[in-house]
PDB file of C-alpha atoms in Angstrom:
ATOM      1  CA  UNK A   1     -41.232  33.830  34.610  1.00  0.00           C
ATOM      2  CA  UNK A   2     -37.752  33.587  32.841  1.00  0.00           C
ATOM      3  CA  UNK A   3     -37.189  33.234  29.041  1.00  0.00           C
ATOM      4  CA  UNK A   4     -37.094  29.491  28.708  1.00  0.00           C
ATOM      5  CA  UNK A   5     -39.398  26.504  28.365  1.00  0.00           C
ATOM      6  CA  UNK A   6     -38.555  23.249  30.356  1.00  0.00           C
ATOM      7  CA  UNK A   7     -38.511  19.598  29.598  1.00  0.00           C
ATOM      8  CA  UNK A   8     -38.670  17.609  32.885  1.00  0.00           C
ATOM      9  CA  UNK A   9     -38.922  13.881  32.436  1.00  0.00           C
ATOM     10  CA  UNK A  10     -36.980  10.655  32.072  1.00  0.00           C
ATOM     11  CA  UNK A  11     -34.597  11.077  29.202  1.00  0.00           C
ATOM     12  CA  UNK A  12     -35.719   8.075  27.251  1.00  0.00           C
ATOM     13  CA  UNK A  13     -37.300   7.281  23.863  1.00  0.00           C
ATOM     14  CA  UNK A  14     -40.983   8.244  23.851  1.00  0.00           C
ATOM     15  CA  UNK A  15     -40.807  10.946  26.461  1.00  0.00           C
ATOM     16  CA  UNK A  16     -39.754  13.551  23.823  1.00  0.00           C
ATOM     17  CA  UNK A  17     -36.329  14.739  25.011  1.00  0.00           C
ATOM     18  CA  UNK A  18     -34.955  14.590  21.347  1.00  0.00           C
ATOM     19  CA  UNK A  19     -38.048  16.224  20.093  1.00  0.00           C
ATOM     20  CA  UNK A  20     -37.885  18.952  22.754  1.00  0.00           C
ATOM     21  CA  UNK A  21     -34.484  19.979  21.547  1.00  0.00           C
ATOM     22  CA  UNK A  22     -35.746  20.281  17.992  1.00  0.00           C
ATOM     23  CA  UNK A  23     -38.810  22.205  18.904  1.00  0.00           C
ATOM     24  CA  UNK A  24     -36.638  24.802  20.787  1.00  0.00           C
ATOM     25  CA  UNK A  25     -34.525  25.292  17.699  1.00  0.00           C
ATOM     26  CA  UNK A  26     -37.611  25.566  15.469  1.00  0.00           C
ATOM     27  CA  UNK A  27     -39.164  28.010  17.860  1.00  0.00           C
ATOM     28  CA  UNK A  28     -36.004  29.968  18.367  1.00  0.00           C
ATOM     29  CA  UNK A  29     -36.642  29.661  22.141  1.00  0.00           C
ATOM     30  CA  UNK A  30     -34.360  28.788  24.950  1.00  0.00           C
ATOM     31  CA  UNK A  31     -34.892  25.375  26.586  1.00  0.00           C
ATOM     32  CA  UNK A  32     -33.636  23.577  29.614  1.00  0.00           C
ATOM     33  CA  UNK A  33     -33.720  19.775  29.531  1.00  0.00           C
ATOM     34  CA  UNK A  34     -33.807  18.183  32.918  1.00  0.00           C
ATOM     35  CA  UNK A  35     -34.687  14.699  34.104  1.00  0.00           C
ATOM     36  CA  UNK A  36     -33.452  11.245  35.087  1.00  0.00           C
ATOM     37  CA  UNK A  37     -30.559  10.193  32.811  1.00  0.00           C
ATOM     38  CA  UNK A  38     -29.373   7.153  34.852  1.00  0.00           C
ATOM     39  CA  UNK A  39     -30.753   3.773  34.899  1.00  0.00           C
ATOM     40  CA  UNK A  40     -32.259   4.238  31.410  1.00  0.00           C
ATOM     41  CA  UNK A  41     -32.588   1.114  29.064  1.00  0.00           C
ATOM     42  CA  UNK A  42     -30.839   3.112  26.213  1.00  0.00           C
ATOM     43  CA  UNK A  43     -27.830   5.040  27.438  1.00  0.00           C
ATOM     44  CA  UNK A  44     -26.716   5.703  23.821  1.00  0.00           C
ATOM     45  CA  UNK A  45     -30.134   7.745  23.397  1.00  0.00           C
ATOM     46  CA  UNK A  46     -29.076   9.716  26.572  1.00  0.00           C
ATOM     47  CA  UNK A  47     -25.637  10.508  25.062  1.00  0.00           C
ATOM     48  CA  UNK A  48     -27.225  11.648  21.899  1.00  0.00           C
ATOM     49  CA  UNK A  49     -29.459  13.950  23.632  1.00  0.00           C
ATOM     50  CA  UNK A  50     -26.723  15.346  25.751  1.00  0.00           C
ATOM     51  CA  UNK A  51     -24.531  15.920  22.638  1.00  0.00           C
ATOM     52  CA  UNK A  52     -27.481  17.659  20.810  1.00  0.00           C
ATOM     53  CA  UNK A  53     -27.697  20.313  23.630  1.00  0.00           C
ATOM     54  CA  UNK A  54     -25.471  23.264  22.855  1.00  0.00           C
ATOM     55  CA  UNK A  55     -25.450  24.794  26.414  1.00  0.00           C
ATOM     56  CA  UNK A  56     -26.725  28.103  24.985  1.00  0.00           C
ATOM     57  CA  UNK A  57     -30.158  27.652  23.336  1.00  0.00           C
ATOM     58  CA  UNK A  58     -30.809  24.206  24.906  1.00  0.00           C
ATOM     59  CA  UNK A  59     -29.062  23.595  28.224  1.00  0.00           C
ATOM     60  CA  UNK A  60     -28.772  20.028  29.429  1.00  0.00           C
ATOM     61  CA  UNK A  61     -29.205  19.785  33.230  1.00  0.00           C
ATOM     62  CA  UNK A  62     -29.736  16.185  33.825  1.00  0.00           C
ATOM     63  CA  UNK A  63     -31.078  14.813  37.086  1.00  0.00           C
ATOM     64  CA  UNK A  64     -32.312  17.594  39.514  1.00  0.00           C
ATOM     65  CA  UNK A  65     -33.078  17.766  43.211  1.00  0.00           C
ATOM     66  CA  UNK A  66     -36.506  18.601  44.475  1.00  0.00           C
ATOM     67  CA  UNK A  67     -35.653  22.211  45.230  1.00  0.00           C
ATOM     68  CA  UNK A  68     -34.096  22.691  41.741  1.00  0.00           C
ATOM     69  CA  UNK A  69     -37.121  20.995  40.211  1.00  0.00           C
ATOM     70  CA  UNK A  70     -39.506  23.543  42.009  1.00  0.00           C
ATOM     71  CA  UNK A  71     -37.310  26.382  40.906  1.00  0.00           C
ATOM     72  CA  UNK A  72     -37.133  25.301  37.213  1.00  0.00           C
ATOM     73  CA  UNK A  73     -40.882  24.783  37.103  1.00  0.00           C
ATOM     74  CA  UNK A  74     -41.653  27.932  38.947  1.00  0.00           C
ATOM     75  CA  UNK A  75     -39.615  30.109  36.563  1.00  0.00           C
ATOM     76  CA  UNK A  76     -40.357  28.346  33.138  1.00  0.00           C
ATOM     77  CA  UNK A  77     -42.584  29.941  30.588  1.00  0.00           C
ATOM     78  CA  UNK A  78     -43.932  26.529  29.969  1.00  0.00           C
ATOM     79  CA  UNK A  79     -43.319  22.830  30.601  1.00  0.00           C
ATOM     80  CA  UNK A  80     -43.194  21.069  27.118  1.00  0.00           C
ATOM     81  CA  UNK A  81     -44.101  17.394  26.885  1.00  0.00           C
ATOM     82  CA  UNK A  82     -43.503  16.335  23.183  1.00  0.00           C
ATOM     83  CA  UNK A  83     -44.160  12.619  23.805  1.00  0.00           C
ATOM     84  CA  UNK A  84     -44.386  10.302  20.830  1.00  0.00           C
ATOM     85  CA  UNK A  85     -43.650   7.013  19.389  1.00  0.00           C
ATOM     86  CA  UNK A  86     -46.701   5.508  20.777  1.00  0.00           C
ATOM     87  CA  UNK A  87     -45.844   6.302  24.405  1.00  0.00           C
ATOM     88  CA  UNK A  88     -48.878   6.770  26.573  1.00  0.00           C
ATOM     89  CA  UNK A  89     -48.505   8.829  29.793  1.00  0.00           C
ATOM     90  CA  UNK A  90     -50.785   7.209  32.304  1.00  0.00           C
ATOM     91  CA  UNK A  91     -51.048  10.227  34.514  1.00  0.00           C
ATOM     92  CA  UNK A  92     -48.256  12.856  34.068  1.00  0.00           C
ATOM     93  CA  UNK A  93     -47.099  13.957  37.553  1.00  0.00           C
ATOM     94  CA  UNK A  94     -44.768  16.552  36.075  1.00  0.00           C
ATOM     95  CA  UNK A  95     -47.726  18.152  34.319  1.00  0.00           C
ATOM     96  CA  UNK A  96     -49.628  18.733  37.679  1.00  0.00           C
ATOM     97  CA  UNK A  97     -46.495  19.762  39.378  1.00  0.00           C
ATOM     98  CA  UNK A  98     -45.953  22.495  36.681  1.00  0.00           C
ATOM     99  CA  UNK A  99     -49.422  23.759  37.048  1.00  0.00           C
ATOM    100  CA  UNK A 100     -49.118  23.863  40.844  1.00  0.00           C
ATOM    101  CA  UNK A 101     -46.117  26.049  40.249  1.00  0.00           C
ATOM    102  CA  UNK A 102     -48.244  28.403  37.987  1.00  0.00           C
ATOM    103  CA  UNK A 103     -46.684  27.203  34.752  1.00  0.00           C
ATOM    104  CA  UNK A 104     -48.710  26.103  31.697  1.00  0.00           C
ATOM    105  CA  UNK A 105     -48.063  22.903  29.912  1.00  0.00           C
ATOM    106  CA  UNK A 106     -47.779  22.126  26.163  1.00  0.00           C
ATOM    107  CA  UNK A 107     -48.198  18.400  25.437  1.00  0.00           C
ATOM    108  CA  UNK A 108     -48.790  16.171  22.538  1.00  0.00           C
ATOM    109  CA  UNK A 109     -52.121  14.437  22.737  1.00  0.00           C
ATOM    110  CA  UNK A 110     -51.200  11.097  24.380  1.00  0.00           C
ATOM    111  CA  UNK A 111     -52.550   9.281  27.469  1.00  0.00           C
ATOM    112  CA  UNK A 112     -53.790  11.507  30.227  1.00  0.00           C
ATOM    113  CA  UNK A 113     -52.990  14.959  28.729  1.00  0.00           C
ATOM    114  CA  UNK A 114     -56.533  15.896  27.851  1.00  0.00           C
ATOM    115  CA  UNK A 115     -57.667  15.148  31.371  1.00  0.00           C
ATOM    116  CA  UNK A 116     -54.929  17.155  32.976  1.00  0.00           C
ATOM    117  CA  UNK A 117     -54.638  20.231  30.755  1.00  0.00           C
ATOM    118  CA  UNK A 118     -57.377  22.508  29.951  1.00  0.00           C
ATOM    119  CA  UNK A 119     -56.536  23.607  26.354  1.00  0.00           C
ATOM    120  CA  UNK A 120     -56.134  27.359  26.000  1.00  0.00           C
ATOM    121  CA  UNK A 121     -56.483  28.012  29.748  1.00  0.00           C
ATOM    122  CA  UNK A 122     -53.744  25.997  31.461  1.00  0.00           C
ATOM    123  CA  UNK A 123     -51.641  25.099  28.281  1.00  0.00           C
ATOM    124  CA  UNK A 124     -52.363  23.243  25.262  1.00  0.00           C
ATOM    125  CA  UNK A 125     -52.887  19.741  23.977  1.00  0.00           C
ATOM    126  CA  UNK A 126     -51.842  19.018  20.406  1.00  0.00           C
ATOM    127  CA  UNK A 127     -52.221  16.232  17.949  1.00  0.00           C
ATOM    128  CA  UNK A 128     -48.752  16.643  16.401  1.00  0.00           C
ATOM    129  CA  UNK A 129     -45.546  18.344  17.107  1.00  0.00           C
ATOM    130  CA  UNK A 130     -46.198  20.722  14.141  1.00  0.00           C
ATOM    131  CA  UNK A 131     -49.484  21.722  15.512  1.00  0.00           C
ATOM    132  CA  UNK A 132     -47.719  22.365  19.005  1.00  0.00           C
ATOM    133  CA  UNK A 133     -45.254  24.641  17.151  1.00  0.00           C
ATOM    134  CA  UNK A 134     -48.179  26.601  15.718  1.00  0.00           C
ATOM    135  CA  UNK A 135     -49.899  26.709  19.004  1.00  0.00           C
ATOM    136  CA  UNK A 136     -47.063  27.931  21.200  1.00  0.00           C
ATOM    137  CA  UNK A 137     -48.825  31.358  21.546  1.00  0.00           C
ATOM    138  CA  UNK A 138     -51.161  29.626  24.061  1.00  0.00           C
ATOM    139  CA  UNK A 139     -48.590  30.168  26.670  1.00  0.00           C
ATOM    140  CA  UNK A 140     -49.444  33.933  26.650  1.00  0.00           C
ATOM    141  CA  UNK A 141     -53.207  33.135  27.134  1.00  0.00           C
ATOM    142  CA  UNK A 142     -52.670  31.342  30.456  1.00  0.00           C
ATOM    143  CA  UNK A 143     -52.306  32.651  34.002  1.00  0.00           C
ATOM    144  CA  UNK A 144     -50.560  31.129  36.990  1.00  0.00           C
ATOM    145  CA  UNK A 145     -53.838  31.355  38.879  1.00  0.00           C
ATOM    146  CA  UNK A 146     -55.623  29.215  36.264  1.00  0.00           C
ATOM    147  CA  UNK A 147     -52.779  26.687  36.217  1.00  0.00           C
ATOM    148  CA  UNK A 148     -52.842  26.456  40.001  1.00  0.00           C
ATOM    149  CA  UNK A 149     -56.634  25.912  40.197  1.00  0.00           C
ATOM    150  CA  UNK A 150     -56.370  23.175  37.722  1.00  0.00           C
ATOM    151  CA  UNK A 151     -53.546  21.393  39.801  1.00  0.00           C
ATOM    152  CA  UNK A 152     -55.760  21.583  42.829  1.00  0.00           C
ATOM    153  CA  UNK A 153     -58.251  19.212  41.079  1.00  0.00           C
ATOM    154  CA  UNK A 154     -55.661  16.464  41.553  1.00  0.00           C
ATOM    155  CA  UNK A 155     -54.871  16.958  45.261  1.00  0.00           C
ATOM    156  CA  UNK A 156     -54.798  13.806  47.475  1.00  0.00           C
ATOM    157  CA  UNK A 157     -58.109  14.117  49.209  1.00  0.00           C
ATOM    158  CA  UNK A 158     -60.214  14.935  46.010  1.00  0.00           C
ATOM    159  CA  UNK A 159     -58.347  12.247  43.860  1.00  0.00           C
ATOM    160  CA  UNK A 160     -58.979   9.672  46.712  1.00  0.00           C
ATOM    161  CA  UNK A 161     -62.627  10.633  46.781  1.00  0.00           C
ATOM    162  CA  UNK A 162     -62.934  10.306  43.017  1.00  0.00           C
ATOM    163  CA  UNK A 163     -61.260   6.885  43.145  1.00  0.00           C
ATOM    164  CA  UNK A 164     -63.491   5.695  45.926  1.00  0.00           C
ATOM    165  CA  UNK A 165     -66.580   6.957  43.868  1.00  0.00           C
ATOM    166  CA  UNK A 166     -65.417   5.094  40.821  1.00  0.00           C
ATOM    167  CA  UNK A 167     -64.845   1.903  42.646  1.00  0.00           C
ATOM    168  CA  UNK A 168     -68.241   2.055  44.371  1.00  0.00           C
ATOM    169  CA  UNK A 169     -69.762   2.602  41.069  1.00  0.00           C
ATOM    170  CA  UNK A 170     -68.066  -0.374  39.464  1.00  0.00           C
ATOM    171  CA  UNK A 171     -68.978  -2.665  42.394  1.00  0.00           C
ATOM    172  CA  UNK A 172     -72.535  -1.318  42.266  1.00  0.00           C
ATOM    173  CA  UNK A 173     -72.832  -2.076  38.549  1.00  0.00           C
ATOM    174  CA  UNK A 174     -71.527  -5.607  38.992  1.00  0.00           C
ATOM    175  CA  UNK A 175     -67.995  -5.372  37.853  1.00  0.00           C
ATOM    176  CA  UNK A 176     -65.946  -4.165  34.910  1.00  0.00           C
TER     177      UNK A 176
END
């Protein structure tokens, strides 16, 4: 692993890009901010985020190719997902991708984070950004192997089987 944490998501309000920059500064850790910055509803927000990145402590990368995404995820000490503002992540594909690369994930407790991350083993799920800052040490408790095992729970055959079981159960019980 290299000496940086990663933000990999759309650069939009609620996804936490602004919060990521401030967390990196507060933690005194290098950060790389990557993600879709075009076709966003609030281009002024993207410009503010870009301007807040100094290129040294926090580097703005923007949109990345699949190969660069894999490289960034594989080398990062952690993927940081400081979502807020009522944003509920329905699944969090980047979370599973990071763990598949052996990288732990730190996330605020919103949406599917608790279902994806095993707190203390594959990263951490925190109620607030302050809690996340206090719990950043969790990165050192994780192993790439544990992260990969967790990601394997979400492979296509297993996920498809669980959906079929759930649909069958709902149909058997007479609906929603």
